[in-house]
Amino acid sequence: MQQMKIHVEAADRVFVLTGAGISAESGLPTFRASDGLWSGHRIEEVCTPEAWERNPALVWEFYSKRREDGAKAQPNPAHIALAELEAQVGDRFFLCTQNVDDLHERGGSQRLVHMHGELAKSRCEDDCGRPPVEDRAIYKSLAEVGHCACGARLRPHIVFFGEIPLEMGRIERAISDSTLMIVVGTSGSVYPAANFVHWARQGGARTVYIGPERPLNASAFTYVVEGKAGEVMPGLFTVDA
Ligand code: NAD
């Protein structure tokens, strides 16, 4: 059977949105696994401002484990395929990931934003204005967690549910400039990311979804490529010079 191709034209500006599914074949569980939990936890226990207020030790325990698992994982062929596409498309390429792992960077991507934060960074819990700091520590207890220069405790540089995603201005501009949107491995249930396809369609862009199941917002896509990202993405793109 001949594999479908996604054709990137010389004038295309490409916006890519990725979700937890692109890292599934690297061994990192998606958020909505069949049990509805994220690595055994309810989101309200570990990924909300209220959880941080109530039990910062549990939140740090959870993200320390995510750091440990993330460091062991390797980019898979889907991460590599996007880095190769970027190398051909250059400044007409923009990658927005909902993922907090660094597998896109390690796969070679350069023009990317992490709208939900990054596992490998921490920041001031009081939002004192200092930028996030590199932090890959695996904390065994709250007593080990460092402090910001202002004296407040460091929290994971993660956008908790209920908080505003990062870099939304840049993301919105890149979507309105785009002519081709490629969405990979996201269930279409976390907002505002689930709306990006609608914004792109309003601007007239072609929209493609790649993943093994149809997302909740599937009807907004021009094409759906059904399959695991690591299996279907290598060789999927043809690029005009
Ligand atoms: P989600 O868990 O809600 O949905 C995952 C999607 O990936 C599903 O639609 C599923 O069909 C698809 N999928 C599963 N295996 C796949 C594969 N091999 N190839 C392609 N697609 C595959 O994920 P979401 O929509 O990204 O929302 C999850 C939220 O949780 C995000 O905000 C993210 O920050 C966070 N999260 C991040 C990571 C990570 O950084 N690796 C992991 C889990 C959750």
PDB file of C-alpha atoms and ligand atoms in Angstrom:
ATOM      1  CA  MET A   1       0.000   0.000   0.000  1.00  0.00           C
ATOM      2  CA  GLN A   2       1.326   3.423  -0.907  1.00  0.00           C
ATOM      3  CA  GLN A   3       1.896   5.660   2.116  1.00  0.00           C
ATOM      4  CA  MET A   4       0.186   9.059   2.142  1.00  0.00           C
ATOM      5  CA  LYS A   5       2.551  12.042   1.828  1.00  0.00           C
ATOM      6  CA  ILE A   6       2.210  15.500   3.317  1.00  0.00           C
ATOM      7  CA  HIS A   7       3.475  17.962   0.761  1.00  0.00           C
ATOM      8  CA  VAL A   8       5.160  21.119   2.092  1.00  0.00           C
ATOM      9  CA  GLU A   9       5.206  23.807  -0.571  1.00  0.00           C
ATOM     10  CA  ALA A  10       7.937  26.427  -0.962  1.00  0.00           C
ATOM     11  CA  ALA A  11       5.646  29.175   0.331  1.00  0.00           C
ATOM     12  CA  ASP A  12       4.228  27.178   3.263  1.00  0.00           C
ATOM     13  CA  ARG A  13       4.702  28.330   6.833  1.00  0.00           C
ATOM     14  CA  VAL A  14       4.446  25.249   9.020  1.00  0.00           C
ATOM     15  CA  PHE A  15       3.084  25.216  12.576  1.00  0.00           C
ATOM     16  CA  VAL A  16       3.494  21.926  14.467  1.00  0.00           C
ATOM     17  CA  LEU A  17       1.725  21.099  17.747  1.00  0.00           C
ATOM     18  CA  THR A  18       2.796  17.976  19.630  1.00  0.00           C
ATOM     19  CA  GLY A  19       1.343  16.248  22.679  1.00  0.00           C
ATOM     20  CA  ALA A  20       2.151  13.378  24.992  1.00  0.00           C
ATOM     21  CA  GLY A  21       1.538  10.805  22.216  1.00  0.00           C
ATOM     22  CA  ILE A  22       4.721  11.722  20.356  1.00  0.00           C
ATOM     23  CA  SER A  23       6.771  10.632  23.373  1.00  0.00           C
ATOM     24  CA  ALA A  24       4.772   7.424  23.998  1.00  0.00           C
ATOM     25  CA  GLU A  25       7.092   5.314  21.822  1.00  0.00           C
ATOM     26  CA  SER A  26      10.032   6.685  23.823  1.00  0.00           C
ATOM     27  CA  GLY A  27       8.482   4.979  26.860  1.00  0.00           C
ATOM     28  CA  LEU A  28       6.881   8.039  28.521  1.00  0.00           C
ATOM     29  CA  PRO A  29       3.233   7.365  29.413  1.00  0.00           C
ATOM     30  CA  THR A  30       0.620   9.699  27.961  1.00  0.00           C
ATOM     31  CA  PHE A  31      -1.531  11.735  30.262  1.00  0.00           C
ATOM     32  CA  ARG A  32      -4.813   9.992  29.537  1.00  0.00           C
ATOM     33  CA  ALA A  33      -3.679   6.402  29.693  1.00  0.00           C
ATOM     34  CA  SER A  34      -6.472   3.836  29.851  1.00  0.00           C
ATOM     35  CA  ASP A  35      -6.756   4.239  33.624  1.00  0.00           C
ATOM     36  CA  GLY A  36      -7.403   7.997  33.270  1.00  0.00           C
ATOM     37  CA  LEU A  37      -4.412   8.734  35.487  1.00  0.00           C
ATOM     38  CA  TRP A  38      -1.023  10.290  34.773  1.00  0.00           C
ATOM     39  CA  SER A  39       1.535   7.727  35.963  1.00  0.00           C
ATOM     40  CA  GLY A  40      -0.787   6.518  38.701  1.00  0.00           C
ATOM     41  CA  HIS A  41      -1.885   9.944  39.963  1.00  0.00           C
ATOM     42  CA  ARG A  42      -5.014  11.998  39.618  1.00  0.00           C
ATOM     43  CA  ILE A  43      -4.123  15.351  38.051  1.00  0.00           C
ATOM     44  CA  GLU A  44      -5.711  17.228  40.973  1.00  0.00           C
ATOM     45  CA  GLU A  45      -3.191  15.583  43.334  1.00  0.00           C
ATOM     46  CA  VAL A  46      -0.061  16.670  41.504  1.00  0.00           C
ATOM     47  CA  CYS A  47      -0.687  19.180  38.728  1.00  0.00           C
ATOM     48  CA  THR A  48      -2.794  22.072  40.021  1.00  0.00           C
ATOM     49  CA  PRO A  49      -2.003  25.236  42.031  1.00  0.00           C
ATOM     50  CA  GLU A  50      -4.152  23.760  44.840  1.00  0.00           C
ATOM     51  CA  ALA A  51      -2.055  20.574  44.895  1.00  0.00           C
ATOM     52  CA  TRP A  52       1.090  22.703  45.203  1.00  0.00           C
ATOM     53  CA  GLU A  53      -0.449  24.690  48.098  1.00  0.00           C
ATOM     54  CA  ARG A  54      -1.636  21.546  49.847  1.00  0.00           C
ATOM     55  CA  ASN A  55       1.257  19.152  49.375  1.00  0.00           C
ATOM     56  CA  PRO A  56       4.388  20.499  47.651  1.00  0.00           C
ATOM     57  CA  ALA A  57       6.337  17.412  48.774  1.00  0.00           C
ATOM     58  CA  LEU A  58       4.031  15.142  46.719  1.00  0.00           C
ATOM     59  CA  VAL A  59       4.199  17.495  43.720  1.00  0.00           C
ATOM     60  CA  TRP A  60       8.025  17.469  43.832  1.00  0.00           C
ATOM     61  CA  GLU A  61       8.044  13.683  44.307  1.00  0.00           C
ATOM     62  CA  PHE A  62       5.872  13.330  41.183  1.00  0.00           C
ATOM     63  CA  TYR A  63       7.972  15.685  39.011  1.00  0.00           C
ATOM     64  CA  SER A  64      11.245  14.223  40.323  1.00  0.00           C
ATOM     65  CA  LYS A  65      10.073  10.846  39.027  1.00  0.00           C
ATOM     66  CA  ARG A  66       9.103  12.441  35.691  1.00  0.00           C
ATOM     67  CA  ARG A  67      12.635  13.930  35.521  1.00  0.00           C
ATOM     68  CA  GLU A  68      14.150  10.538  36.228  1.00  0.00           C
ATOM     69  CA  ASP A  69      12.058   8.808  33.538  1.00  0.00           C
ATOM     70  CA  GLY A  70      12.569  11.660  31.064  1.00  0.00           C
ATOM     71  CA  ALA A  71      16.350  11.509  31.404  1.00  0.00           C
ATOM     72  CA  LYS A  72      16.338   7.774  30.594  1.00  0.00           C
ATOM     73  CA  ALA A  73      14.087   8.165  27.522  1.00  0.00           C
ATOM     74  CA  GLN A  74      15.486   8.702  24.018  1.00  0.00           C
ATOM     75  CA  PRO A  75      13.981  10.612  21.082  1.00  0.00           C
ATOM     76  CA  ASN A  76      12.102   8.297  18.716  1.00  0.00           C
ATOM     77  CA  PRO A  77      11.768   8.443  14.898  1.00  0.00           C
ATOM     78  CA  ALA A  78       8.866  10.931  15.166  1.00  0.00           C
ATOM     79  CA  HIS A  79      10.992  13.499  17.046  1.00  0.00           C
ATOM     80  CA  ILE A  80      13.748  12.975  14.483  1.00  0.00           C
ATOM     81  CA  ALA A  81      11.325  13.347  11.539  1.00  0.00           C
ATOM     82  CA  LEU A  82      10.228  16.766  12.851  1.00  0.00           C
ATOM     83  CA  ALA A  83      13.837  17.899  13.320  1.00  0.00           C
ATOM     84  CA  GLU A  84      14.580  16.820   9.740  1.00  0.00           C
ATOM     85  CA  LEU A  85      11.524  18.694   8.463  1.00  0.00           C
ATOM     86  CA  GLU A  86      12.667  21.810  10.344  1.00  0.00           C
ATOM     87  CA  ALA A  87      16.142  21.503   8.803  1.00  0.00           C
ATOM     88  CA  GLN A  88      14.544  21.679   5.348  1.00  0.00           C
ATOM     89  CA  VAL A  89      11.943  24.357   6.071  1.00  0.00           C
ATOM     90  CA  GLY A  90      14.118  26.631   8.256  1.00  0.00           C
ATOM     91  CA  ASP A  91      12.534  29.860   9.501  1.00  0.00           C
ATOM     92  CA  ARG A  92       9.166  28.892   8.015  1.00  0.00           C
ATOM     93  CA  PHE A  93       8.882  26.221  10.748  1.00  0.00           C
ATOM     94  CA  PHE A  94       7.517  26.654  14.294  1.00  0.00           C
ATOM     95  CA  LEU A  95       7.132  23.833  16.827  1.00  0.00           C
ATOM     96  CA  CYS A  96       4.887  24.207  19.860  1.00  0.00           C
ATOM     97  CA  THR A  97       4.911  21.291  22.267  1.00  0.00           C
ATOM     98  CA  GLN A  98       2.618  20.577  25.183  1.00  0.00           C
ATOM     99  CA  ASN A  99       5.243  18.156  26.425  1.00  0.00           C
ATOM    100  CA  VAL A 100       7.480  18.957  29.337  1.00  0.00           C
ATOM    101  CA  ASP A 101      10.181  16.436  28.356  1.00  0.00           C
ATOM    102  CA  ASP A 102      13.179  17.552  26.264  1.00  0.00           C
ATOM    103  CA  LEU A 103      12.999  14.856  23.573  1.00  0.00           C
ATOM    104  CA  HIS A 104      12.395  17.391  20.777  1.00  0.00           C
ATOM    105  CA  GLU A 105      15.588  19.271  21.665  1.00  0.00           C
ATOM    106  CA  ARG A 106      17.531  16.034  21.978  1.00  0.00           C
ATOM    107  CA  GLY A 107      16.118  14.933  18.611  1.00  0.00           C
ATOM    108  CA  GLY A 108      17.548  18.085  17.013  1.00  0.00           C
ATOM    109  CA  SER A 109      14.641  20.583  17.031  1.00  0.00           C
ATOM    110  CA  GLN A 110      15.638  24.225  17.477  1.00  0.00           C
ATOM    111  CA  ARG A 111      12.670  26.488  16.789  1.00  0.00           C
ATOM    112  CA  LEU A 112      10.367  25.334  19.576  1.00  0.00           C
ATOM    113  CA  VAL A 113       8.370  26.563  22.541  1.00  0.00           C
ATOM    114  CA  HIS A 114       7.199  24.523  25.533  1.00  0.00           C
ATOM    115  CA  MET A 115       3.756  25.975  26.205  1.00  0.00           C
ATOM    116  CA  HIS A 116       3.294  23.851  29.360  1.00  0.00           C
ATOM    117  CA  GLY A 117       6.793  24.350  30.781  1.00  0.00           C
ATOM    118  CA  GLU A 118       9.886  22.165  31.042  1.00  0.00           C
ATOM    119  CA  LEU A 119      10.796  19.350  33.412  1.00  0.00           C
ATOM    120  CA  ALA A 120      14.457  20.350  33.444  1.00  0.00           C
ATOM    121  CA  LYS A 121      13.757  23.793  34.934  1.00  0.00           C
ATOM    122  CA  SER A 122      12.456  25.244  38.207  1.00  0.00           C
ATOM    123  CA  ARG A 123      11.213  28.697  39.080  1.00  0.00           C
ATOM    124  CA  CYS A 124      10.186  30.895  42.013  1.00  0.00           C
ATOM    125  CA  GLU A 125       6.887  29.805  43.578  1.00  0.00           C
ATOM    126  CA  ASP A 126       6.050  33.463  44.256  1.00  0.00           C
ATOM    127  CA  ASP A 127       6.605  34.541  40.626  1.00  0.00           C
ATOM    128  CA  CYS A 128       9.045  37.228  41.769  1.00  0.00           C
ATOM    129  CA  GLY A 129      10.033  37.898  38.152  1.00  0.00           C
ATOM    130  CA  ARG A 130      13.348  36.031  38.060  1.00  0.00           C
ATOM    131  CA  PRO A 131      13.587  33.679  35.065  1.00  0.00           C
ATOM    132  CA  PRO A 132      13.408  29.871  35.447  1.00  0.00           C
ATOM    133  CA  VAL A 133      16.683  28.112  36.265  1.00  0.00           C
ATOM    134  CA  GLU A 134      18.109  24.847  34.897  1.00  0.00           C
ATOM    135  CA  ASP A 135      17.344  22.166  37.477  1.00  0.00           C
ATOM    136  CA  ARG A 136      17.494  18.425  36.794  1.00  0.00           C
ATOM    137  CA  ALA A 137      17.701  17.406  40.472  1.00  0.00           C
ATOM    138  CA  ILE A 138      15.776  14.386  41.694  1.00  0.00           C
ATOM    139  CA  TYR A 139      14.516  15.543  45.098  1.00  0.00           C
ATOM    140  CA  LYS A 140      14.110  12.901  47.793  1.00  0.00           C
ATOM    141  CA  SER A 141      12.441  15.303  50.244  1.00  0.00           C
ATOM    142  CA  LEU A 142      11.142  18.862  50.387  1.00  0.00           C
ATOM    143  CA  ALA A 143      14.115  19.828  52.576  1.00  0.00           C
ATOM    144  CA  GLU A 144      16.431  19.292  49.572  1.00  0.00           C
ATOM    145  CA  VAL A 145      14.532  21.703  47.313  1.00  0.00           C
ATOM    146  CA  GLY A 146      16.377  24.929  46.636  1.00  0.00           C
ATOM    147  CA  HIS A 147      15.192  28.520  46.997  1.00  0.00           C
ATOM    148  CA  CYS A 148      14.956  31.441  44.646  1.00  0.00           C
ATOM    149  CA  ALA A 149      17.242  34.450  45.262  1.00  0.00           C
ATOM    150  CA  CYS A 150      14.167  36.206  46.749  1.00  0.00           C
ATOM    151  CA  GLY A 151      13.910  33.489  49.426  1.00  0.00           C
ATOM    152  CA  ALA A 152      10.775  31.689  48.167  1.00  0.00           C
ATOM    153  CA  ARG A 153      10.835  27.964  47.450  1.00  0.00           C
ATOM    154  CA  LEU A 154      11.490  26.697  43.931  1.00  0.00           C
ATOM    155  CA  ARG A 155       8.584  24.988  42.174  1.00  0.00           C
ATOM    156  CA  PRO A 156       8.686  22.903  38.990  1.00  0.00           C
ATOM    157  CA  HIS A 157       8.646  25.072  35.819  1.00  0.00           C
ATOM    158  CA  ILE A 158       5.382  23.429  34.816  1.00  0.00           C
ATOM    159  CA  VAL A 159       2.101  25.081  33.834  1.00  0.00           C
ATOM    160  CA  PHE A 160      -0.365  23.517  36.250  1.00  0.00           C
ATOM    161  CA  PHE A 161      -3.969  22.953  35.157  1.00  0.00           C
ATOM    162  CA  GLY A 162      -5.747  26.279  35.657  1.00  0.00           C
ATOM    163  CA  GLU A 163      -2.620  28.370  34.926  1.00  0.00           C
ATOM    164  CA  ILE A 164      -2.011  30.332  31.732  1.00  0.00           C
ATOM    165  CA  PRO A 165       0.230  28.599  29.164  1.00  0.00           C
ATOM    166  CA  LEU A 166       3.566  30.190  28.282  1.00  0.00           C
ATOM    167  CA  GLU A 167       4.448  32.202  25.161  1.00  0.00           C
ATOM    168  CA  MET A 168       0.834  32.544  23.992  1.00  0.00           C
ATOM    169  CA  GLY A 169       1.561  35.770  22.085  1.00  0.00           C
ATOM    170  CA  ARG A 170       4.266  34.138  19.944  1.00  0.00           C
ATOM    171  CA  ILE A 171       2.132  31.025  19.495  1.00  0.00           C
ATOM    172  CA  GLU A 172      -0.928  32.965  18.340  1.00  0.00           C
ATOM    173  CA  ARG A 173       1.153  34.968  15.839  1.00  0.00           C
ATOM    174  CA  ALA A 174       2.748  31.792  14.467  1.00  0.00           C
ATOM    175  CA  ILE A 175      -0.679  30.161  14.054  1.00  0.00           C
ATOM    176  CA  SER A 176      -2.134  33.155  12.252  1.00  0.00           C
ATOM    177  CA  ASP A 177       0.924  33.211   9.935  1.00  0.00           C
ATOM    178  CA  SER A 178       0.739  29.478   9.212  1.00  0.00           C
ATOM    179  CA  THR A 179      -0.513  27.852   6.014  1.00  0.00           C
ATOM    180  CA  LEU A 180      -0.016  24.249   7.166  1.00  0.00           C
ATOM    181  CA  MET A 181      -0.688  22.954  10.683  1.00  0.00           C
ATOM    182  CA  ILE A 182       0.554  19.490  11.712  1.00  0.00           C
ATOM    183  CA  VAL A 183      -0.726  18.128  15.043  1.00  0.00           C
ATOM    184  CA  VAL A 184       0.777  14.964  16.541  1.00  0.00           C
ATOM    185  CA  GLY A 185      -0.303  12.783  19.470  1.00  0.00           C
ATOM    186  CA  THR A 186      -2.671  14.981  21.426  1.00  0.00           C
ATOM    187  CA  SER A 187      -6.172  14.025  22.511  1.00  0.00           C
ATOM    188  CA  GLY A 188      -7.738  17.420  21.768  1.00  0.00           C
ATOM    189  CA  SER A 189      -9.000  17.704  25.334  1.00  0.00           C
ATOM    190  CA  VAL A 190      -6.566  20.191  26.914  1.00  0.00           C
ATOM    191  CA  TYR A 191      -7.298  23.869  26.187  1.00  0.00           C
ATOM    192  CA  PRO A 192      -6.276  26.233  24.701  1.00  0.00           C
ATOM    193  CA  ALA A 193      -4.143  23.804  22.613  1.00  0.00           C
ATOM    194  CA  ALA A 194      -7.270  21.950  21.455  1.00  0.00           C
ATOM    195  CA  ASN A 195      -8.447  25.196  19.831  1.00  0.00           C
ATOM    196  CA  PHE A 196      -5.307  25.781  17.730  1.00  0.00           C
ATOM    197  CA  VAL A 197      -6.676  23.765  14.823  1.00  0.00           C
ATOM    198  CA  HIS A 198      -9.799  25.947  14.739  1.00  0.00           C
ATOM    199  CA  TRP A 199      -7.677  29.131  14.720  1.00  0.00           C
ATOM    200  CA  ALA A 200      -5.579  27.738  11.869  1.00  0.00           C
ATOM    201  CA  ARG A 201      -8.664  26.774   9.865  1.00  0.00           C
ATOM    202  CA  GLN A 202     -10.101  30.281  10.316  1.00  0.00           C
ATOM    203  CA  GLY A 203      -6.889  31.596   8.736  1.00  0.00           C
ATOM    204  CA  GLY A 204      -7.263  29.196   5.798  1.00  0.00           C
ATOM    205  CA  ALA A 205      -4.460  26.738   6.707  1.00  0.00           C
ATOM    206  CA  ARG A 206      -4.454  23.024   5.769  1.00  0.00           C
ATOM    207  CA  THR A 207      -4.557  20.952   8.938  1.00  0.00           C
ATOM    208  CA  VAL A 208      -3.264  17.412   9.496  1.00  0.00           C
ATOM    209  CA  TYR A 209      -3.544  15.163  12.566  1.00  0.00           C
ATOM    210  CA  ILE A 210      -1.184  12.226  13.159  1.00  0.00           C
ATOM    211  CA  GLY A 211      -1.908   9.568  15.803  1.00  0.00           C
ATOM    212  CA  PRO A 212      -3.391   6.114  16.390  1.00  0.00           C
ATOM    213  CA  GLU A 213      -6.827   7.383  17.483  1.00  0.00           C
ATOM    214  CA  ARG A 214      -9.016  10.183  16.230  1.00  0.00           C
ATOM    215  CA  PRO A 215      -8.766  13.138  18.633  1.00  0.00           C
ATOM    216  CA  LEU A 216     -11.875  14.815  20.103  1.00  0.00           C
ATOM    217  CA  ASN A 217     -11.470  17.703  17.617  1.00  0.00           C
ATOM    218  CA  ALA A 218     -10.905  15.372  14.607  1.00  0.00           C
ATOM    219  CA  SER A 219     -13.624  16.995  12.490  1.00  0.00           C
ATOM    220  CA  ALA A 220     -11.567  20.226  12.300  1.00  0.00           C
ATOM    221  CA  PHE A 221      -8.701  18.508  10.442  1.00  0.00           C
ATOM    222  CA  THR A 222      -8.369  18.419   6.665  1.00  0.00           C
ATOM    223  CA  TYR A 223      -6.576  15.019   6.922  1.00  0.00           C
ATOM    224  CA  VAL A 224      -6.047  12.447   9.654  1.00  0.00           C
ATOM    225  CA  VAL A 225      -3.037  10.115   9.296  1.00  0.00           C
ATOM    226  CA  GLU A 226      -3.870   7.159  11.530  1.00  0.00           C
ATOM    227  CA  GLY A 227      -0.925   5.357  13.102  1.00  0.00           C
ATOM    228  CA  LYS A 228       1.773   5.579  15.726  1.00  0.00           C
ATOM    229  CA  ALA A 229       3.846   8.699  15.161  1.00  0.00           C
ATOM    230  CA  GLY A 230       7.183   6.852  15.227  1.00  0.00           C
ATOM    231  CA  GLU A 231       5.948   4.467  12.539  1.00  0.00           C
ATOM    232  CA  VAL A 232       4.141   6.825  10.155  1.00  0.00           C
ATOM    233  CA  MET A 233       6.226  10.021  10.332  1.00  0.00           C
ATOM    234  CA  PRO A 234       9.552   8.916   8.831  1.00  0.00           C
ATOM    235  CA  GLY A 235       9.217   9.573   5.083  1.00  0.00           C
ATOM    236  CA  LEU A 236       5.799  11.265   5.500  1.00  0.00           C
ATOM    237  CA  PHE A 237       6.864  14.737   4.317  1.00  0.00           C
ATOM    238  CA  THR A 238       7.943  15.895   0.898  1.00  0.00           C
ATOM    239  CA  VAL A 239       9.372  19.406   0.811  1.00  0.00           C
ATOM    240  CA  ASP A 240       9.637  21.766  -2.170  1.00  0.00           C
ATOM    241  CA  ALA A 241      12.974  23.562  -2.363  1.00  0.00           C
TER     242      ALA A 241
HETATM  243  P1  NAD B   1      -3.136  13.025  26.175  1.00  0.00           P
HETATM  244  O1  NAD B   1      -2.490  12.049  27.096  1.00  0.00           O
HETATM  245  O2  NAD B   1      -4.418  13.641  26.574  1.00  0.00           O
HETATM  246  O3  NAD B   1      -3.369  12.286  24.805  1.00  0.00           O
HETATM  247  C1  NAD B   1      -2.358  11.506  24.227  1.00  0.00           C
HETATM  248  C2  NAD B   1      -2.708  11.286  22.786  1.00  0.00           C
HETATM  249  O4  NAD B   1      -1.607  10.626  22.192  1.00  0.00           O
HETATM  250  C3  NAD B   1      -3.939  10.415  22.567  1.00  0.00           C
HETATM  251  O5  NAD B   1      -4.782  11.064  21.651  1.00  0.00           O
HETATM  252  C4  NAD B   1      -3.361   9.130  21.957  1.00  0.00           C
HETATM  253  O6  NAD B   1      -4.204   8.566  20.965  1.00  0.00           O
HETATM  254  C5  NAD B   1      -2.093   9.635  21.316  1.00  0.00           C
HETATM  255  N1  NAD B   1      -1.045   8.634  21.150  1.00  0.00           N
HETATM  256  C6  NAD B   1      -0.769   7.549  21.929  1.00  0.00           C
HETATM  257  N2  NAD B   1       0.276   6.859  21.417  1.00  0.00           N
HETATM  258  C7  NAD B   1       0.687   7.546  20.319  1.00  0.00           C
HETATM  259  C8  NAD B   1       1.710   7.346  19.356  1.00  0.00           C
HETATM  260  N3  NAD B   1       2.549   6.304  19.435  1.00  0.00           N
HETATM  261  N4  NAD B   1       1.842   8.249  18.340  1.00  0.00           N
HETATM  262  C9  NAD B   1       1.006   9.321  18.249  1.00  0.00           C
HETATM  263  N5  NAD B   1       0.003   9.557  19.119  1.00  0.00           N
HETATM  264  C10 NAD B   1      -0.153   8.683  20.141  1.00  0.00           C
HETATM  265  O7  NAD B   1      -2.036  14.074  25.830  1.00  0.00           O
HETATM  266  P2  NAD B   1      -2.079  15.645  25.573  1.00  0.00           P
HETATM  267  O8  NAD B   1      -3.242  15.942  24.684  1.00  0.00           O
HETATM  268  O9  NAD B   1      -0.713  15.988  25.140  1.00  0.00           O
HETATM  269  O10 NAD B   1      -2.355  16.299  26.992  1.00  0.00           O
HETATM  270  C11 NAD B   1      -1.550  15.890  28.056  1.00  0.00           C
HETATM  271  C12 NAD B   1      -1.038  16.962  28.965  1.00  0.00           C
HETATM  272  O11 NAD B   1      -0.203  16.309  29.937  1.00  0.00           O
HETATM  273  C13 NAD B   1      -0.140  17.938  28.247  1.00  0.00           C
HETATM  274  O12 NAD B   1      -0.514  19.188  28.663  1.00  0.00           O
HETATM  275  C14 NAD B   1       1.292  17.636  28.703  1.00  0.00           C
HETATM  276  O13 NAD B   1       1.911  18.813  29.220  1.00  0.00           O
HETATM  277  C15 NAD B   1       1.167  16.673  29.846  1.00  0.00           C
HETATM  278  N6  NAD B   1       2.025  15.446  29.651  1.00  0.00           N
HETATM  279  C16 NAD B   1       3.278  15.550  29.131  1.00  0.00           C
HETATM  280  C17 NAD B   1       4.056  14.397  28.907  1.00  0.00           C
HETATM  281  C18 NAD B   1       5.455  14.529  28.332  1.00  0.00           C
HETATM  282  O14 NAD B   1       6.047  15.605  28.426  1.00  0.00           O
HETATM  283  N7  NAD B   1       6.012  13.487  27.709  1.00  0.00           N
HETATM  284  C19 NAD B   1       3.540  13.144  29.219  1.00  0.00           C
HETATM  285  C20 NAD B   1       2.246  13.070  29.760  1.00  0.00           C
HETATM  286  C21 NAD B   1       1.503  14.225  29.961  1.00  0.00           C
END
